[in-house]
XYZ file of C-alpha atoms in Angstrom:
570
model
C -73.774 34.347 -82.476
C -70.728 34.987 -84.114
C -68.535 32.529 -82.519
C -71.355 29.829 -82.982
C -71.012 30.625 -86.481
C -66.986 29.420 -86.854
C -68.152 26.352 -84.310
C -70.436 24.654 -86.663
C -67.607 25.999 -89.933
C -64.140 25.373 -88.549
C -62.564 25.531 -91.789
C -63.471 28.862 -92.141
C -62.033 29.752 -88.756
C -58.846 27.789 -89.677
C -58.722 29.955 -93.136
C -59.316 33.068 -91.397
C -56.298 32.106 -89.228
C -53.987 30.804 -92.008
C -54.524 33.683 -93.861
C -53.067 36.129 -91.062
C -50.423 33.552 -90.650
C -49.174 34.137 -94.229
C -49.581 38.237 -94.142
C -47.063 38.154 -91.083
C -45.027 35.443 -92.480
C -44.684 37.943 -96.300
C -44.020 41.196 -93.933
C -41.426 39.361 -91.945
C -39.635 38.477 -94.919
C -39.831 42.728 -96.377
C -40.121 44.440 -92.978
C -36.252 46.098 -92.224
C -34.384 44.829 -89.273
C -32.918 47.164 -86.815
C -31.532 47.436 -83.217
C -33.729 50.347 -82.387
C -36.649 52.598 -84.390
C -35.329 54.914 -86.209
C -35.711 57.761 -83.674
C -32.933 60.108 -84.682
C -34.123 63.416 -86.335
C -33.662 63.861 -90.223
C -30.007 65.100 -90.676
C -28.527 67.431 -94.216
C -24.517 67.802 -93.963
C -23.049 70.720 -95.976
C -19.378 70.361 -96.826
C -16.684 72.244 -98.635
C -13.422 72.894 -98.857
C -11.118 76.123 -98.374
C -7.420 75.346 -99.572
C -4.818 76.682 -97.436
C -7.352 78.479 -95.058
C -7.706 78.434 -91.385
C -10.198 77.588 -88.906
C -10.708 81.243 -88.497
C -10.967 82.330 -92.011
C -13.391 79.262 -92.574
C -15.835 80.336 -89.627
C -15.499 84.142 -90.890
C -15.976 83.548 -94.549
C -17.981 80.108 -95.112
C -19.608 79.294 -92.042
C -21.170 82.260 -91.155
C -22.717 83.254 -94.056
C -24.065 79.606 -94.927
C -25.636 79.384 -90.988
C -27.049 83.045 -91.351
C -28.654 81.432 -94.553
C -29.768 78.236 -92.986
C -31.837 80.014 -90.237
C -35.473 80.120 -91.077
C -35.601 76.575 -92.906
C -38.870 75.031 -91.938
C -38.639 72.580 -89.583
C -34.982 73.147 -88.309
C -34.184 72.529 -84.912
C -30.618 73.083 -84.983
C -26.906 72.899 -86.671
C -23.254 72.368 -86.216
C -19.949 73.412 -87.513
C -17.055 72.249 -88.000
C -13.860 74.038 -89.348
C -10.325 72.483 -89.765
C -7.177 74.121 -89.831
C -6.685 71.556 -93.321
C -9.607 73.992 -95.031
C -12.516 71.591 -94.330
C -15.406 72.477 -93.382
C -19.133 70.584 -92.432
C -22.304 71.745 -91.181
C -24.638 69.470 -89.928
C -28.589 70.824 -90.094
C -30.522 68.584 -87.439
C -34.361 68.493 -88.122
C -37.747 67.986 -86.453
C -38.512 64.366 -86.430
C -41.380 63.291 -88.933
C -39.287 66.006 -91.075
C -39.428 64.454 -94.931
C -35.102 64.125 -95.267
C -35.496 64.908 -98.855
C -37.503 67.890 -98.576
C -35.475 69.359 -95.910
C -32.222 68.467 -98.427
C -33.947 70.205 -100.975
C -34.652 73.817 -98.860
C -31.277 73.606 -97.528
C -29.617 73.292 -100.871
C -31.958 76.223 -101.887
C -30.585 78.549 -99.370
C -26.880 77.334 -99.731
C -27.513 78.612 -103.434
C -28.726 81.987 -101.832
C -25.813 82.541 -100.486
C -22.809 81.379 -103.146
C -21.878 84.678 -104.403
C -21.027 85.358 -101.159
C -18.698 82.711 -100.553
C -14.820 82.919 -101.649
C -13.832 81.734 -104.948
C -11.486 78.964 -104.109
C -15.079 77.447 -102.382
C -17.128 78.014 -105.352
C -14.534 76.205 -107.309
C -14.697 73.514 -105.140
C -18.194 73.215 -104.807
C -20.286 73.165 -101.852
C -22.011 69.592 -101.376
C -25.103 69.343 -99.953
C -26.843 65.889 -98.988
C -28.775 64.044 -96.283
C -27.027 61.740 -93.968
C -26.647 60.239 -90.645
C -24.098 61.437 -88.637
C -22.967 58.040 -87.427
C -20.435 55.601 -89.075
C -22.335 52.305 -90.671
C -18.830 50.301 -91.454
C -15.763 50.805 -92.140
C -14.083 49.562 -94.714
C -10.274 49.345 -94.871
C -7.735 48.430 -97.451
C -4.150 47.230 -96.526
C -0.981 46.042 -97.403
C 0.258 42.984 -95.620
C 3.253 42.940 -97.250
C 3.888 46.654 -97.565
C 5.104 46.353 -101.386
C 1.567 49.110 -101.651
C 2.112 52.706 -99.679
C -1.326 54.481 -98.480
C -1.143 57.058 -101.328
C -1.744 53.957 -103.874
C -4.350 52.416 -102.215
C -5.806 55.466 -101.270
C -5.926 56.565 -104.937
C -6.994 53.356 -105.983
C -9.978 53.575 -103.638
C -11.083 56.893 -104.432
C -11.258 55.986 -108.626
C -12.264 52.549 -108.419
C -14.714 51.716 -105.172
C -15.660 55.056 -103.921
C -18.063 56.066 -106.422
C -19.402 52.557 -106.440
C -19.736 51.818 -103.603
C -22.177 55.573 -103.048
C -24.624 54.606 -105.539
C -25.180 50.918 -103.424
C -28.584 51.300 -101.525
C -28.829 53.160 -97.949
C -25.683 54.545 -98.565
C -25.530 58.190 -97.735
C -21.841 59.305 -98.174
C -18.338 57.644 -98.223
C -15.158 59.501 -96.763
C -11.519 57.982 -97.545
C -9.425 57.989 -94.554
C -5.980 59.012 -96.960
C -4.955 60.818 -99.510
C -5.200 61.528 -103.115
C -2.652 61.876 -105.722
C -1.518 65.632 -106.527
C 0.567 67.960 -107.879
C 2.742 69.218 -104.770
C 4.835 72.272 -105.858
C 7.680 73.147 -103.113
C 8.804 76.383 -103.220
C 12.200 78.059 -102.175
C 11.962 81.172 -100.256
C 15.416 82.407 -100.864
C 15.374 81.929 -105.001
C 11.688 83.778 -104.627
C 13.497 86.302 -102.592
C 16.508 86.730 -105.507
C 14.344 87.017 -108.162
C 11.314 88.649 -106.932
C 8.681 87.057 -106.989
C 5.510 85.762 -104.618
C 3.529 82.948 -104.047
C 0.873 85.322 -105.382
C 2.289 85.155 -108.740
C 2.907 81.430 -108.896
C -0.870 80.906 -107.804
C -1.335 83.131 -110.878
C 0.980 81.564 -113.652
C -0.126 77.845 -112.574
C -4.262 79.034 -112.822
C -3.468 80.757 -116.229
C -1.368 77.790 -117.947
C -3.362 74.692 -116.236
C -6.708 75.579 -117.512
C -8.465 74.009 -120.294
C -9.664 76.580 -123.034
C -11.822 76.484 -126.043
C -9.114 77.232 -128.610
C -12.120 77.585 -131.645
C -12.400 76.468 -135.006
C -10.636 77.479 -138.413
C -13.014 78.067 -141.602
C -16.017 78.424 -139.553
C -18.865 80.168 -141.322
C -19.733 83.022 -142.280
C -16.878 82.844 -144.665
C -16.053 82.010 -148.481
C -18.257 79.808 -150.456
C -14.969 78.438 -151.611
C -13.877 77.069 -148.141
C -14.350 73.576 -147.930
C -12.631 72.349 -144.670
C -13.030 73.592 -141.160
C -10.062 72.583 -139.073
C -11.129 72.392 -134.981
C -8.417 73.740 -132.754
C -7.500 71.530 -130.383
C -5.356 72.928 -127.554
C -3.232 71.259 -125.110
C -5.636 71.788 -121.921
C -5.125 70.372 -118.363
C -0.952 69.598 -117.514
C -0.899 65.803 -116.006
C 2.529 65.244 -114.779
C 5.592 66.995 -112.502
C 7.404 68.046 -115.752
C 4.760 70.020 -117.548
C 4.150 71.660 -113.905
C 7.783 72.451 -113.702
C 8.043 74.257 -117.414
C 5.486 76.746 -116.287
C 6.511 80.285 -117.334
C 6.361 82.395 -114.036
C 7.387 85.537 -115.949
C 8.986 86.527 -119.141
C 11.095 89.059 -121.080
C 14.036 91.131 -120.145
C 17.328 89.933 -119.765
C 16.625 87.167 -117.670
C 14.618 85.331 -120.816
C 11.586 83.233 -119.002
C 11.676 82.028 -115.695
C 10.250 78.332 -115.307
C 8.424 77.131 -112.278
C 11.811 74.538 -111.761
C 13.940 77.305 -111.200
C 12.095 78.410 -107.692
C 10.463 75.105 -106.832
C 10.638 71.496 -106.442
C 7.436 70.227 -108.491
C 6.521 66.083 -107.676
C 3.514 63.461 -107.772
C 2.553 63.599 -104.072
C -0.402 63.282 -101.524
C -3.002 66.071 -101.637
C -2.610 66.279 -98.084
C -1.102 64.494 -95.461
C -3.372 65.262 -92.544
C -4.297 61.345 -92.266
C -2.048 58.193 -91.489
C -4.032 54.571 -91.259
C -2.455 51.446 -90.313
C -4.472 47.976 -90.491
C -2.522 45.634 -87.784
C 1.302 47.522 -88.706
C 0.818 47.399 -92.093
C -0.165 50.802 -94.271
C -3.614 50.916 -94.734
C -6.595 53.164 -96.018
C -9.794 53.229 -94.690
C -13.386 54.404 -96.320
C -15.864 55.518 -93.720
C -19.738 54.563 -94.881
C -22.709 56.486 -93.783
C -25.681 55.157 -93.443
C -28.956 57.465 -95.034
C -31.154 58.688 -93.410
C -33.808 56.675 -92.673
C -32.351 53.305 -94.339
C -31.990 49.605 -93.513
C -28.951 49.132 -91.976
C -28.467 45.221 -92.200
C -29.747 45.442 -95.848
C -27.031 48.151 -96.554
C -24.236 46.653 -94.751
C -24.946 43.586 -96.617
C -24.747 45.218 -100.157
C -21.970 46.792 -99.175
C -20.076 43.437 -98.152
C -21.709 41.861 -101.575
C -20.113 44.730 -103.863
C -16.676 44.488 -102.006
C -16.798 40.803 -102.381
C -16.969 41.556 -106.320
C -13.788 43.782 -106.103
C -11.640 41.876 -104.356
C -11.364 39.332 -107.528
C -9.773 42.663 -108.757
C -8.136 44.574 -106.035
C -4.222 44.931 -107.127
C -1.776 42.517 -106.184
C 0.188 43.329 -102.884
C -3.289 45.014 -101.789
C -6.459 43.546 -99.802
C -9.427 44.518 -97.774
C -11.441 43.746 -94.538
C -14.198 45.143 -92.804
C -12.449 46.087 -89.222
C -15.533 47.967 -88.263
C -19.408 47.060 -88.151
C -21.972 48.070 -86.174
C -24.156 45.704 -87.413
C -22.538 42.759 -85.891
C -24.419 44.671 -82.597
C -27.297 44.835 -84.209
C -27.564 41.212 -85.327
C -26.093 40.193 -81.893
C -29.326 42.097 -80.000
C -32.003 41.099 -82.753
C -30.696 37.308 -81.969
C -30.576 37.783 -77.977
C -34.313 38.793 -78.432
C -35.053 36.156 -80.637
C -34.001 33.217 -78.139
C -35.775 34.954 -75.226
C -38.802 35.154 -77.843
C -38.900 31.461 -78.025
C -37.749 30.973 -74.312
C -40.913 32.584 -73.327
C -42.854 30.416 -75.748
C -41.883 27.303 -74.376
C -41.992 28.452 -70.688
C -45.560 29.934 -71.322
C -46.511 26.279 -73.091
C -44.752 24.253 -70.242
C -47.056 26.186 -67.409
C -50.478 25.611 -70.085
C -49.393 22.156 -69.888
C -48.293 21.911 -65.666
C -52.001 23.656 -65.263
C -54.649 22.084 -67.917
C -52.380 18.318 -67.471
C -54.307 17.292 -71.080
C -52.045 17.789 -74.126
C -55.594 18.350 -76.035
C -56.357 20.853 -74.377
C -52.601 22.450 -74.287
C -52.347 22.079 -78.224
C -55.210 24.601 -78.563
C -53.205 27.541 -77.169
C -49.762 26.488 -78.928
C -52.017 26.838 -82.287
C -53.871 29.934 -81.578
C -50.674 32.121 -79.871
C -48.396 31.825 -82.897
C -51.595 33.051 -85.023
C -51.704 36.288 -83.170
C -47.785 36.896 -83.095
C -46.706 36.159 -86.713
C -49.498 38.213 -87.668
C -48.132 41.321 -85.330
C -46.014 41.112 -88.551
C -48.359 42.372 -90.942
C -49.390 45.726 -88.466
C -45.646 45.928 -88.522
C -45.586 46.902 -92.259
C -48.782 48.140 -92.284
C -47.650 51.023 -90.066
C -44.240 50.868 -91.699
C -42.440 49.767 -88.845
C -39.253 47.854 -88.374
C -38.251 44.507 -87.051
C -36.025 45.931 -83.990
C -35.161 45.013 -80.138
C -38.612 46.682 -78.915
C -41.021 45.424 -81.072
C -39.565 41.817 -80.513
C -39.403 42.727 -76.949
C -43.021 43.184 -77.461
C -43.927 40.220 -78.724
C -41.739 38.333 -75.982
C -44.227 40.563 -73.708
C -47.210 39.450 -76.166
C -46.605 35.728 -75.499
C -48.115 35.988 -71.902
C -51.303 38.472 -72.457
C -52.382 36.631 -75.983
C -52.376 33.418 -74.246
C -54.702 34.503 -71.720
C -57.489 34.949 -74.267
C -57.227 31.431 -75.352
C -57.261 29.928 -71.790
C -60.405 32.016 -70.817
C -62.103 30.113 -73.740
C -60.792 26.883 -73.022
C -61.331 26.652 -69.388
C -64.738 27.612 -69.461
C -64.926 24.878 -72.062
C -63.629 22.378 -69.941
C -65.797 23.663 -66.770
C -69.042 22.802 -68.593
C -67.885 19.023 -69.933
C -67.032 18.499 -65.903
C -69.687 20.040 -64.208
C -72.913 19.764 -66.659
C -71.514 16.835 -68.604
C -72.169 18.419 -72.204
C -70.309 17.277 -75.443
C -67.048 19.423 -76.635
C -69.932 21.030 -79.257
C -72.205 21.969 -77.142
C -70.035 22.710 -74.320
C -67.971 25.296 -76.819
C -71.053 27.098 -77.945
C -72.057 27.953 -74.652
C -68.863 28.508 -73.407
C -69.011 31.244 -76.258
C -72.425 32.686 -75.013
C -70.719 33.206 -71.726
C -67.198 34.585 -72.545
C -67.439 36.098 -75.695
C -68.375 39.892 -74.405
C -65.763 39.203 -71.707
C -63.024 38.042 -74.509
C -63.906 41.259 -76.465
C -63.538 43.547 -72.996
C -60.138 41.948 -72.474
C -58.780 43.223 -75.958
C -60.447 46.347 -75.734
C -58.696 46.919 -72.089
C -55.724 46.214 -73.319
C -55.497 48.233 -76.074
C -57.099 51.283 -73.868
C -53.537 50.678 -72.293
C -51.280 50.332 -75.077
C -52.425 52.756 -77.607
C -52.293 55.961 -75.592
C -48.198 55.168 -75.635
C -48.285 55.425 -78.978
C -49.073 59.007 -78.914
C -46.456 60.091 -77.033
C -44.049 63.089 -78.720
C -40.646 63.764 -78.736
C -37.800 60.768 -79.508
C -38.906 59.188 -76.150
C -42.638 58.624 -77.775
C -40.920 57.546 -81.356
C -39.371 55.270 -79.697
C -41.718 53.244 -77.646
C -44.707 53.797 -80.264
C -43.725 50.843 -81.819
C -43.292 48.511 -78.821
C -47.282 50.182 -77.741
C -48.663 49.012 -81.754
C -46.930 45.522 -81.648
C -48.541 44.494 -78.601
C -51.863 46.276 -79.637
C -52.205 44.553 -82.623
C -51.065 40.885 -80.988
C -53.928 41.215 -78.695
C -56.522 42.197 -81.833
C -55.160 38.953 -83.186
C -55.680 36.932 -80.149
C -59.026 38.644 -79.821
C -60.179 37.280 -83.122
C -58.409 33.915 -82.978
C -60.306 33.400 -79.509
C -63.596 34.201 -81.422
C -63.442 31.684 -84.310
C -60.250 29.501 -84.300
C -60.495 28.614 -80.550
C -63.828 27.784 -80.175
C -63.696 25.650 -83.285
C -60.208 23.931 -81.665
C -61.858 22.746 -78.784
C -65.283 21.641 -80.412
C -62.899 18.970 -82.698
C -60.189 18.547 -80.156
C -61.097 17.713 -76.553
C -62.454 15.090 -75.273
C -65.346 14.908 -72.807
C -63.014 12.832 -70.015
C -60.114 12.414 -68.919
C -57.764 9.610 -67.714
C -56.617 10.122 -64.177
C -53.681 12.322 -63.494
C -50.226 10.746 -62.975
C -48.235 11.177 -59.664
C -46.353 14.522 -61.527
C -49.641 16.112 -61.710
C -51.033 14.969 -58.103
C -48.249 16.003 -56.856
C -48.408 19.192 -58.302
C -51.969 19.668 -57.618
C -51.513 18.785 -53.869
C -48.926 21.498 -53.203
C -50.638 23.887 -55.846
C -53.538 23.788 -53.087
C -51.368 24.177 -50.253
C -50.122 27.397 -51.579
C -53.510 28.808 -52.111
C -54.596 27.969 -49.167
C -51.439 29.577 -47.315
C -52.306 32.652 -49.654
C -55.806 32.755 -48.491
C -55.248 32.258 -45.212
C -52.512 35.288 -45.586
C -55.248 37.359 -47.303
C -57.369 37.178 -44.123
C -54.985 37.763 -41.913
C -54.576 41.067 -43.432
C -58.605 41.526 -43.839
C -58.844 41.723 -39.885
C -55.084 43.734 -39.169
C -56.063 46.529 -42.122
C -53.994 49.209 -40.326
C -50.629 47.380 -40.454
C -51.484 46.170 -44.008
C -51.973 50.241 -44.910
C -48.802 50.826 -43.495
C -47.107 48.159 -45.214
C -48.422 48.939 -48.290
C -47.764 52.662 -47.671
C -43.802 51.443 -46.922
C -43.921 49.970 -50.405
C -44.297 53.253 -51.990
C -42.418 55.018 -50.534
C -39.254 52.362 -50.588
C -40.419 52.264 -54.524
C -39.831 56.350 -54.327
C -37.153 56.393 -52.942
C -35.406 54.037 -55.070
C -36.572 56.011 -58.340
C -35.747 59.318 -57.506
C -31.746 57.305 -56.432
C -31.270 55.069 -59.964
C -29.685 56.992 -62.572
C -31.923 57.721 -65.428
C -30.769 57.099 -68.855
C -32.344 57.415 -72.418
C -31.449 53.594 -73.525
C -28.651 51.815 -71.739
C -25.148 52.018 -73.003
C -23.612 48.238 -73.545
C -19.921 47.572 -74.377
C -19.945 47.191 -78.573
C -16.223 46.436 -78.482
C -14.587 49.118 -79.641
C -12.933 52.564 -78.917
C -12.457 55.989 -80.970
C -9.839 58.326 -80.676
C-alpha cells in the first residue's frame, strides 16, 4: 500500500516532508504582507487643472465632456468628480474587480485623448494626467521647521524639485501630492491705474503669454545660400523671463504719446506661492506635507519601507533649519494586526500541543504531531504564492483555524497505532502498517470532506467572495498537506518513535483521567436522559434556533469591523 511503502523508507517520507517545508519557508520570505486581500476594485484618477476657474465652469467645461467620454469603457462600474473652486479637478474611474489596472489605464487615457480638442486651452496647456491609483493615503510624509528660520513656500519648493519626483519612481508608489505651495510669479494688479489708462486683465493675460514664451529665433547663413558663406551664426533668443523684474518690464502697450506702458506701472509683480489654498503645521511649527498613494494592487509594507529607506538617504541632505518625519502610516496598523495574528498563531500551537500531550500522556507519541502540523502549515505557504496570494489577517487567521483540523489527521493515525500495541500486542512496525490498512481510506475521506467545505467559498463573487477566497485556499491546502504528511511522514514517525509500553501514569495524569471519565459519564448519562424525554429535547433544540434567529436578524451587520487606528481627518 502506499503508506506501507514510506513505513519500510522513512527517509523518503522525511524528504518528501522537508521538501514542502522549504517551498513554504522560500514563499514566506517573497509572498507580500498585508492587513487584508486586496479586495478593492482597480481604480484610474484623471486630474487637471483650470486656472482661475470655478467649480461651475470646471463641471461645465472639463468634467462633463471627459465623463461623457469615459462611459462605455469596458469593465467600468463607476466614477467620481471632483471640482474646486482653486481650478482642480479629479475623476476617479472605479472598475470591475479582476479588471487588469493597466489595461483599464490604458482605455481611459484613450478616450481622455478623444475628447482634448474639446477641452479649454488653459487645460490642454496644463495637461490632463491620467494614471492608476488607490484612492487611499499610504503615508504621509511631512517636512518642518522646528525652528521656523524655513517658511512653507521653501520647503514646499524644495520638496516638489528635490523628493517629489524621487520619491514617484520608488516601487508601489502610485502618485505623490504636496500639501503647499510652489514658487510663482504673482502679478497684483491695480484696478484704478487699469481704469486710468485703459486697459484689462484681458490684455495683460495677452502681453505676459506673448513676451514669456520661448521661440525658435532661427539661424543666420543657413543653406541654400552662397558658396562663399562659411559661418552660420544660431540665433539664440532670450526665451522664458525667471524673476519679478523681467515680469515687471513687460510692455502692455506701446506708441502714442504715452511711449510704452510697463507691467510695473499697473501692478505689483513678486516671487510668491502659486496658490495659497493650503496651510500645514507639524506640532506649531510651519510645515509641508507630501501625501503617498499606494498603486494599485502593490505591497504596502514593501512600499512604505522604500519609501522610509529613500527619505532616510535625503535627510543627510535636507537644508539646514529643515527636517522630516513620517506623522502618518497606516502600516503601523497593518504590522500591529499581522503581529496580533501571529501570537494567537503560536498561542494555538502550544494550546493544541499541551491538550496532545494532557490526552496521549507519552511525549513519543506527542512529538509525532508537533513534527507533522508545522509540515502542513509552513507549506500553506507555497499554495499561498502559487495562487498569488498575500500574507494578510485572514489567511493567518486560517492557519490559526488550520492548527486544530490538521492535527486531527495525525492523531487518527497515531491512536489507532497505539490501540493495536495495547490491545494485540504488535511491534510499532507492524502495528503502523496495519494501522495504515485501517485508516488510510478514512484519512483520505477526512481531507476530501474538508475541502468539499472549503473550496466552494472560494467561488464566491463580488468583494465579499475576494475576500474570504483566500482564508477558504489556505485552509484547503493545510489539510492537503496534513493529508499527505499523515500518509508517509506519520506512519513512518511512529514505526521509529514509540515504544510498545509504557511506564505508569503519574498522579497529574490519574488525576486527569479519573475526572476525564467522570465527565463522560455525566455526558452519557445526559445523552440518555434526552434519548427517553425526545419531545422536550425537540423543543429545546427548536428554542436554540430560534434564540440564534433572533439574535442575527438584531446584531448589526458590517462588511469588516471598524477598529480605532489612532487618528482623525478633517
Amino acid at each position: 500500500m502506499f503508506a506501507q511503502f514510506f513505513i519500510r523508507r522513512p527517509i523518503f517520507a522525511t524528504v518528501i516532508s522537508l521538501v514542502i517545508v522549504i517551498a513554504g519557508l522560500v514563499a514566506a520570505k517573497v509572498l507580500p504582507i498585508s492587513q487584508y486581500p486586496e479586495i478593492s476594485p482597480p481604480t484610474v484618477s484623471i486630474t487637471t487643472n483650470y486656472p482661475g476657474a470655478s467649480a461651475e465652469t470646471l463641471a461645465r467645461t472639463v468634467a462633463a465632456p471627459i465623463e461623457q467620454q469615459l462611459n462605455g469603457v469596458e469593465g467600468l462600474l463607476y466614477y467620481t468628480s471632483n471640482a474646486s473652486s482653486s481650478g482642480q479637478l479629479t475623476i476617479t474611474a472605479t472598475f470591475e474587480l479582476g479588471i487588469d489596472a493597466d489595461q483599464a489605464a490604458v482605455n481611459v487615457n484613450n478616450k481622455v485623448n478623444a475628447v482634448l480638442p474639446r477641452l479649454p486651452t488653459d487645460v490642454r496647456t496644463n495637461g490632463v494626467v491620467v494614471q492608476k491609483r488607490s484612492n487611499d493615503i499610504l503615508m504621509l510624509v511631512s517636512f518642518a521647521s522646528p525652528d521656523k528660520s524655513r517658511d512653507t513656500l521653501f520647503m514646499s519648493n524644495y520638496a516638489s524639485i528635490n523628493i517629489v519626483d524621487d520619491i514617484k519612481r520608488t516601487p508601489g508608489v502610485g502618485d505623490v501630492t504636496v500639501f503647499g505651495q510652489d514658487y510663482a510669479i504673482r502679478v497684483w494688479l491695480r484696478p484704478d491705474k487699469m481704469a486710468q489708462l485703459g486697459v484689462t486683465t484681458t490684455d495683460v493675460a495677452a502681453a505676459i503669454a506673448a513676451q514669456n514664451f520661448q521661440y525658435a529665433a532661427g539661424k543666420i547663413g543657413a543653406a541654400p545660400i552662397g558658396d562663399d558663406q562659411q559661418i552660420v551664426y544660431t540665433v539664440t533668443a532670450r526665451g522664458r523671463l525667471i524673476d519679478p523684474e523681467q515680469f515687471a518690464n513687460i510692455i502692455v502697450r506701446a506708441g502714442g504719446t504715452d511711449g510704452f506702458l510697463r507691467i510695473r506701472d499697473i501692478a505689483r509683480v513678486e516671487l510668491g506661492g502659486k496658490d495659497y489654498n493650503v496651510e500645514t503645521r507639524l506640532d506649531g511649527a510651519p510645515a509641508v506635507g507630501l501625501a503617498i498613494y499606494l498603486q494599485s494592487g502593490a505591497n504596502a509594507l514593501a512600499t512604505a519601507e522604500a519609501v522610509k529607506a529613500r527619505m532616510a538617504e535625503f535627510s543627510k541632505t535636507l537644508p539646514k533649519g529643515m527636517e522630516y518625519g513620517i506623522p502618518y502610516d497606516t502600516t503601523d496598523f497593518v504590522k500591529a494586526s499581522i503581529t496580533e495574528v501571529t501570537h494567537t498563531l503560536f498561542e494555538a500551537a502550544i494550546l493544541v500541543i499541551a491538550v496532545v500531550f494532557i490526552f496521549l500522556q507519552n511525549w513519543r507519541a506527542t512529538l509525532i504531531p508537533i513534527l507533522a502540523v508545522p509540515v502542513s502549515l509552513i507549506g500553506a505557504f507555497a499554495g499561498l504564492w502559487l495562487f498569488g496570494f498575500s500574507i494578510n489577517t485572514l489567511t493567518l487567521f486560517a492557519m490559526v483555524l488550520a492548527i486544530g483540523i490538521v492535527v486531527d489527521d495525525a492523531i487518527v493515525v497515531l491512536e489507532n497505532v497505539e490501540r493495536l500495541m495495547s490491545e494485540e500486542g504488535l511491534s510499532p512496525r507492524e502495528a503502523a502498517k496495519e494501522a495504515m490498512r485501517e485508516v488510510s481510506g478514512a484519512v483520505v475521506a477526512i481531507v476530501l470532506v474538508l475541502c468539499a467545505v472549503f473550496v466552494p467559498v472560494a467561488f464566491l463573487g463580488g468583494i465579499a467572495g475576494t475576500l474570504y477566497q483566500q482564508f477558504a485556499v489556505t485552509v484547503a491546502v493545510s489539510v492537503v498537506f496534513s493529508g499527505i504528511v499523515a500518509l508517509t511522514l506519520t506512519p513512518a514517525l511512529c514505526a521509529i518513535l514509540l515504544k510498545p509500553t509504557h511506564g505508569k501514569p503519574n498522579a497529574f495524569f490519574r488525576a486527569f483521567n479519573t475526572g476525564f471519565s467522570k465527565a463522560t459519564n455525566g455526558y452519557l448519562y445526559a445523552v440518555g436522559k434526552a434519548l427517553h424525554h425526545r419531545i422536550i429535547s425537540a423543543v429545546l433544540f427548536l428554542g436554540v434556533i430560534a434564540v440564534a434567529v433572533l439574535m442575527f436578524m438584531r446584531i448589526p451587520t458590517s462588511f469588516v469591523p471598524s477598529e480605532d487606528q489612532g487618528y482623525v481627518f478633517g
